[in-house]
GROMACS .gro file of C-alpha atoms in nm:
model
  292
    1MET     CA    1   0.002   0.004  -0.003
    2TYR     CA    2   0.251   0.255   0.086
    3GLY     CA    3   0.521   0.159  -0.216
    4LYS     CA    4   0.776   0.380  -0.350
    5GLN     CA    5   0.553   0.510  -0.600
    6ASN     CA    6   0.286   0.578  -0.299
    7ILE     CA    7   0.010   0.467  -0.554
    8PHE     CA    8  -0.272   0.489  -0.323
    9TYR     CA    9  -0.169   0.802  -0.118
   10LYS     CA   10  -0.097   1.055  -0.412
   11GLN     CA   11  -0.080   1.156  -0.712
   12PHE     CA   12   0.114   1.450  -0.888
   13CYS     CA   13  -0.061   1.769  -1.084
   14VAL     CA   14   0.144   2.016  -1.167
   15CYS     CA   15  -0.068   2.342  -1.072
   16ILE     CA   16   0.179   2.628  -1.151
   17VAL     CA   17   0.506   2.592  -1.360
   18LEU     CA   18   0.682   2.911  -1.313
   19ILE     CA   19   0.982   2.946  -1.518
   20LEU     CA   20   1.245   3.189  -1.318
   21GLY     CA   21   1.371   3.416  -1.600
   22GLY     CA   22   1.156   3.693  -1.729
   23LEU     CA   23   0.943   3.531  -2.034
   24ALA     CA   24   0.989   3.155  -2.097
   25PRO     CA   25   1.246   3.105  -2.382
   26ALA     CA   26   1.090   3.028  -2.678
   27ILE     CA   27   1.126   2.685  -2.851
   28GLY     CA   28   1.467   2.619  -2.970
   29ALA     CA   29   1.638   2.883  -2.786
   30GLU     CA   30   1.917   2.841  -2.579
   31SER     CA   31   1.975   3.012  -2.251
   32VAL     CA   32   2.373   3.104  -2.235
   33ALA     CA   33   2.388   3.295  -1.906
   34MET     CA   34   2.162   3.329  -1.584
   35VAL     CA   35   2.183   3.644  -1.353
   36THR     CA   36   2.307   3.597  -1.002
   37ASP     CA   37   2.254   3.944  -0.873
   38LEU     CA   38   2.101   4.257  -0.991
   39GLU     CA   39   2.029   4.622  -0.867
   40GLY     CA   40   1.833   4.897  -1.056
   41LYS     CA   41   1.666   4.856  -1.391
   42VAL     CA   42   1.765   4.613  -1.644
   43VAL     CA   43   1.585   4.510  -1.937
   44LEU     CA   44   1.618   4.298  -2.261
   45ALA     CA   45   1.635   4.586  -2.516
   46GLU     CA   46   1.542   4.395  -2.825
   47ASP     CA   47   1.198   4.346  -2.675
   48ALA     CA   48   0.975   4.619  -2.761
   49ARG     CA   49   0.817   4.560  -2.409
   50LYS     CA   50   1.096   4.595  -2.240
   51PRO     CA   51   1.063   4.315  -1.992
   52ALA     CA   52   1.244   4.398  -1.662
   53LEU     CA   53   1.561   4.117  -1.576
   54SER     CA   54   1.562   3.994  -1.197
   55ILE     CA   55   1.766   3.737  -1.020
   56LEU     CA   56   1.758   3.397  -1.191
   57SER     CA   57   1.645   3.551  -1.510
   58GLU     CA   58   1.796   3.341  -1.828
   59ILE     CA   59   1.987   3.536  -2.125
   60LYS     CA   60   1.940   3.362  -2.447
   61GLN     CA   61   2.241   3.389  -2.719
   62ASP     CA   62   2.242   3.712  -2.899
   63ALA     CA   63   2.017   3.886  -2.664
   64ARG     CA   64   2.063   4.231  -2.565
   65VAL     CA   65   2.031   4.390  -2.249
   66GLN     CA   66   2.017   4.756  -2.142
   67LEU     CA   67   2.141   4.859  -1.779
   68GLU     CA   68   2.024   5.204  -1.685
   69ASN     CA   69   2.223   5.456  -1.542
   70GLY     CA   70   2.327   5.325  -1.173
   71ALA     CA   71   2.223   4.962  -1.228
   72ARG     CA   72   2.449   4.671  -1.156
   73ALA     CA   73   2.405   4.300  -1.267
   74VAL     CA   74   2.626   3.996  -1.234
   75VAL     CA   75   2.574   3.659  -1.491
   76VAL     CA   76   2.736   3.361  -1.478
   77TYR     CA   77   2.757   3.199  -1.835
   78LEU     CA   78   2.612   2.855  -1.802
   79LYS     CA   79   2.862   2.645  -1.980
   80SER     CA   80   3.194   2.779  -1.886
   81GLY     CA   81   3.091   2.914  -1.514
   82GLN     CA   82   3.254   3.241  -1.546
   83GLU     CA   83   3.115   3.534  -1.400
   84TYR     CA   84   3.049   3.870  -1.547
   85GLU     CA   85   2.973   4.215  -1.384
   86PHE     CA   86   2.802   4.504  -1.559
   87LYS     CA   87   2.771   4.854  -1.465
   88GLY     CA   88   2.509   5.080  -1.637
   89PRO     CA   89   2.459   5.283  -1.877
   90ALA     CA   90   2.583   5.019  -2.077
   91LEU     CA   91   2.432   4.786  -2.368
   92ILE     CA   92   2.534   4.438  -2.365
   93GLN     CA   93   2.506   4.178  -2.627
   94PHE     CA   94   2.558   3.824  -2.525
   95GLY     CA   95   2.733   3.593  -2.720
   96SER     CA   96   2.732   3.213  -2.728
   97ASN     CA   97   3.078   3.226  -2.502
   98GLN     CA   98   3.133   3.574  -2.351
   99PRO     CA   99   2.931   3.902  -2.356
  100GLU     CA  100   3.009   4.196  -2.530
  101SER     CA  101   2.989   4.602  -2.443
  102ILE     CA  102   2.752   4.776  -2.779
  103SER     CA  103   2.789   5.099  -2.597
  104GLY     CA  104   2.895   5.207  -2.216
  105ALA     CA  105   3.072   5.020  -1.976
  106LYS     CA  106   3.265   4.688  -2.078
  107PRO     CA  107   3.160   4.368  -1.899
  108GLN     CA  108   3.387   4.310  -1.602
  109LEU     CA  109   3.535   3.916  -1.606
  110ARG     CA  110   3.542   3.808  -1.214
  111GLY     CA  111   3.628   3.433  -1.261
  112VAL     CA  112   3.444   3.101  -1.169
  113ALA     CA  113   3.129   3.126  -0.966
  114LEU     CA  114   3.181   2.766  -0.829
  115VAL     CA  115   3.498   2.583  -0.780
  116LYS     CA  116   3.574   2.257  -0.585
  117GLY     CA  117   3.934   2.145  -0.571
  118GLY     CA  118   4.037   2.317  -0.878
  119LYS     CA  119   3.750   2.196  -1.051
  120GLU     CA  120   3.495   2.416  -1.239
  121ILE     CA  121   3.113   2.358  -1.111
  122ARG     CA  122   2.842   2.430  -1.422
  123ILE     CA  123   2.513   2.575  -1.299
  124LYS     CA  124   2.213   2.511  -1.467
  125PRO     CA  125   1.927   2.720  -1.493
  126VAL     CA  126   1.655   2.722  -1.205
  127VAL     CA  127   1.310   2.588  -1.350
  128VAL     CA  128   1.072   2.525  -1.077
  129ALA     CA  129   0.747   2.364  -1.096
  130GLN     CA  130   0.475   2.350  -0.808
  131ALA     CA  131   0.311   2.038  -0.800
  132ALA     CA  132   0.052   1.975  -0.544
  133ILE     CA  133   0.033   1.624  -0.389
  134VAL     CA  134  -0.305   1.558  -0.385
  135MET     CA  135  -0.417   1.239  -0.185
  136ARG     CA  136  -0.671   1.046  -0.384
  137ALA     CA  137  -0.893   0.995  -0.089
  138ILE     CA  138  -0.950   1.344  -0.003
  139LYS     CA  139  -1.024   1.703  -0.185
  140PRO     CA  140  -0.683   1.889  -0.293
  141SER     CA  141  -0.786   2.172  -0.042
  142SER     CA  142  -0.752   1.867   0.251
  143LYS     CA  143  -0.388   1.865   0.242
  144ILE     CA  144  -0.154   1.941   0.552
  145LYS     CA  145   0.116   2.155   0.423
  146LEU     CA  146   0.472   2.021   0.441
  147LEU     CA  147   0.703   2.238   0.550
  148SER     CA  148   1.021   1.991   0.469
  149LEU     CA  149   1.168   1.632   0.313
  150ALA     CA  150   0.951   1.669   0.029
  151ASN     CA  151   1.073   1.511  -0.271
  152THR     CA  152   1.425   1.625  -0.160
  153MET     CA  153   1.764   1.469  -0.085
  154THR     CA  154   1.839   1.599   0.278
  155LEU     CA  155   2.226   1.670   0.410
  156GLU     CA  156   2.104   1.546   0.794
  157ALA     CA  157   2.172   1.215   0.870
  158ARG     CA  158   1.872   1.252   1.122
  159PRO     CA  159   1.625   1.495   0.991
  160VAL     CA  160   1.325   1.685   1.103
  161PHE     CA  161   1.002   1.639   0.976
  162LEU     CA  162   0.795   1.951   0.972
  163TRP     CA  163   0.445   2.032   0.867
  164GLN     CA  164   0.211   2.338   0.913
  165ALA     CA  165  -0.041   2.301   1.202
  166LEU     CA  166  -0.398   2.317   1.125
  167GLN     CA  167  -0.534   2.430   1.419
  168PRO     CA  168  -0.395   2.418   1.794
  169GLY     CA  169  -0.480   2.072   2.017
  170LEU     CA  170  -0.479   1.897   1.689
  171HIS     CA  171  -0.350   1.501   1.730
  172TYR     CA  172  -0.115   1.415   1.433
  173SER     CA  173  -0.091   1.035   1.283
  174PHE     CA  174   0.278   0.969   1.132
  175LYS     CA  175   0.460   0.715   0.961
  176LEU     CA  176   0.790   0.651   0.782
  177LEU     CA  177   0.814   0.390   0.502
  178ASP     CA  178   1.102   0.269   0.326
  179ASP     CA  179   1.151   0.203  -0.058
  180VAL     CA  180   0.955  -0.108  -0.041
  181GLY     CA  181   0.680   0.025   0.148
  182LYS     CA  182   0.750  -0.140   0.474
  183VAL     CA  183   0.653   0.045   0.788
  184LEU     CA  184   0.968   0.137   0.956
  185PHE     CA  185   0.786   0.375   1.244
  186GLU     CA  186   0.459   0.506   1.345
  187THR     CA  187   0.341   0.725   1.600
  188SER     CA  188   0.080   1.000   1.705
  189VAL     CA  189   0.212   1.340   1.807
  190ASP     CA  190   0.015   1.673   1.937
  191LYS     CA  191   0.286   1.901   1.778
  192SER     CA  192   0.375   1.994   1.410
  193VAL     CA  193   0.740   1.864   1.436
  194LEU     CA  194   0.881   1.505   1.496
  195GLU     CA  195   1.237   1.403   1.603
  196LEU     CA  196   1.282   0.991   1.477
  197PRO     CA  197   1.363   0.762   1.791
  198GLN     CA  198   1.721   0.717   1.831
  199GLN     CA  199   1.676   0.336   1.717
  200ILE     CA  200   1.552   0.428   1.414
  201GLN     CA  201   1.877   0.461   1.143
  202LEU     CA  202   1.809   0.570   0.820
  203LYS     CA  203   2.032   0.504   0.528
  204GLU     CA  204   2.208   0.684   0.279
  205SER     CA  205   2.034   0.717  -0.100
  206VAL     CA  206   1.755   0.511   0.004
  207ASP     CA  207   1.407   0.608  -0.115
  208TYR     CA  208   1.197   0.690   0.239
  209THR     CA  209   0.819   0.807   0.264
  210TRP     CA  210   0.667   0.994   0.554
  211VAL     CA  211   0.300   1.013   0.575
  212VAL     CA  212   0.100   1.269   0.782
  213SER     CA  213  -0.281   1.295   0.844
  214ALA     CA  214  -0.523   1.445   1.123
  215LYS     CA  215  -0.891   1.458   1.154
  216LEU     CA  216  -1.052   1.743   1.311
  217PRO     CA  217  -1.318   1.745   1.549
  218ASP     CA  218  -1.587   1.793   1.306
  219GLY     CA  219  -1.488   1.484   1.093
  220LYS     CA  220  -1.308   1.662   0.815
  221GLU     CA  221  -0.956   1.461   0.715
  222PHE     CA  222  -0.628   1.619   0.611
  223SER     CA  223  -0.312   1.457   0.498
  224ASN     CA  224  -0.014   1.440   0.255
  225ALA     CA  225   0.292   1.254   0.192
  226GLY     CA  226   0.643   1.332   0.113
  227ASP     CA  227   0.925   1.149  -0.040
  228PHE     CA  228   1.317   1.175   0.070
  229SER     CA  229   1.645   1.047   0.074
  230ILE     CA  230   1.963   1.087   0.288
  231ALA     CA  231   2.237   1.212   0.090
  232PRO     CA  232   2.552   1.025   0.002
  233LEU     CA  233   2.894   1.104   0.198
  234GLU     CA  234   3.066   1.227  -0.125
  235LEU     CA  235   2.769   1.499  -0.209
  236ARG     CA  236   2.775   1.602   0.151
  237GLU     CA  237   3.145   1.650   0.142
  238GLN     CA  238   3.115   1.819  -0.186
  239VAL     CA  239   2.851   2.072  -0.021
  240GLU     CA  240   3.074   2.175   0.247
  241ASN     CA  241   3.373   2.230  -0.013
  242LEU     CA  242   3.147   2.419  -0.216
  243ARG     CA  243   2.979   2.643   0.076
  244PRO     CA  244   3.026   3.008   0.060
  245THR     CA  245   3.100   3.211   0.340
  246THR     CA  246   2.903   3.443   0.531
  247ASN     CA  247   2.997   3.724   0.378
  248ALA     CA  248   3.074   3.614   0.039
  249PRO     CA  249   2.921   3.810  -0.229
  250LEU     CA  250   2.554   3.744  -0.285
  251SER     CA  251   2.618   3.641  -0.681
  252GLY     CA  252   2.803   3.365  -0.496
  253ARG     CA  253   2.552   3.253  -0.253
  254VAL     CA  254   2.301   3.254  -0.597
  255ALA     CA  255   2.487   3.016  -0.772
  256PHE     CA  256   2.565   2.762  -0.467
  257ALA     CA  257   2.196   2.756  -0.410
  258ALA     CA  258   2.107   2.722  -0.791
  259TRP     CA  259   2.359   2.417  -0.757
  260LEU     CA  260   2.167   2.274  -0.483
  261GLU     CA  261   1.839   2.290  -0.623
  262GLN     CA  262   1.998   2.089  -0.959
  263MET     CA  263   2.149   1.840  -0.700
  264ASN     CA  264   1.801   1.793  -0.546
  265LEU     CA  265   1.902   1.909  -0.234
  266ARG     CA  266   1.596   2.175  -0.195
  267ASP     CA  267   1.577   2.163   0.179
  268GLU     CA  268   1.916   2.287   0.195
  269ALA     CA  269   1.879   2.534  -0.100
  270ARG     CA  270   1.556   2.695   0.071
  271LYS     CA  271   1.760   2.780   0.373
  272HIS     CA  272   1.998   2.978   0.138
  273TRP     CA  273   1.704   3.124  -0.097
  274LYS     CA  274   1.518   3.254   0.254
  275ASN     CA  275   1.822   3.455   0.329
  276ILE     CA  276   1.881   3.617  -0.055
  277SER     CA  277   1.558   3.687  -0.047
  278ALA     CA  278   1.584   3.898   0.259
  279GLU     CA  279   1.836   4.111   0.083
  280ARG     CA  280   1.653   4.155  -0.230
  281GLN     CA  281   1.301   4.164  -0.080
  282ASP     CA  282   1.127   4.328  -0.386
  283ASP     CA  283   1.232   4.016  -0.595
  284GLN     CA  284   0.912   3.789  -0.647
  285ARG     CA  285   1.104   3.500  -0.779
  286LEU     CA  286   1.333   3.484  -0.491
  287LYS     CA  287   1.003   3.479  -0.284
  288VAL     CA  288   0.909   3.191  -0.462
  289MET     CA  289   1.230   2.994  -0.396
  290ALA     CA  290   1.236   3.074  -0.031
  291GLY     CA  291   0.859   2.938   0.025
  292ASP     CA  292   0.711   3.277   0.134
   0.00000   0.00000   0.00000
């Protein structure tokens, strides 16, 4: 019943597909760079609507980007991992391998965004599909919102399960299953957080599923399920080697968070998106990434 695919419990339906990067790239168009920091007004010059760019916007090959006076932007080239900084006023054309100035200040090469042991780390564009996990037995609106460990790998050997409380004083049923549907642990809790007992030891690279459910006094039932796995030691070590310092430039922290996303370390990435979003509070895409 609780197998790896959770057939009984859930089916996935994509409610919102949010492509983080101005407008969605046209079919066949190639994105060559991604914005990792931005201040002031920066727009796509060749588009008559002059759409504004923001952090995580993708830039296609041959696109022209206009920076107004006082504006500043940092981008990373996706194939090379090289960072470039621009200051306005300037008009920049993005070639396949590097940007060129058509007018104004020239792009400044800043080096590789992420490096591990001399090896350059490539970054992919950040594309997020917000999928609602819908329980078959109940209405989509009757879901408990999961705050951690949903469709992610985690760096924590003993992760904490978090969900959004429905109302005070409610009891929740919790179950943890392994990759073949065997129930490893089940209990009832009166809080919206749970730590596993010491005797439950999770293994690396094994897919686990947890299910939380509750019934309101009026009889209405709420439930949800999340999948997760423990990141292998090699990946955890790589994360620590790449982890930026607290005073690192925002562009480097954005690049690191984007890399965490592509490594399926979404819970860890969300911690960084929250900090970055707090520094760029007017950026709506960062708010989405932070889960706000």
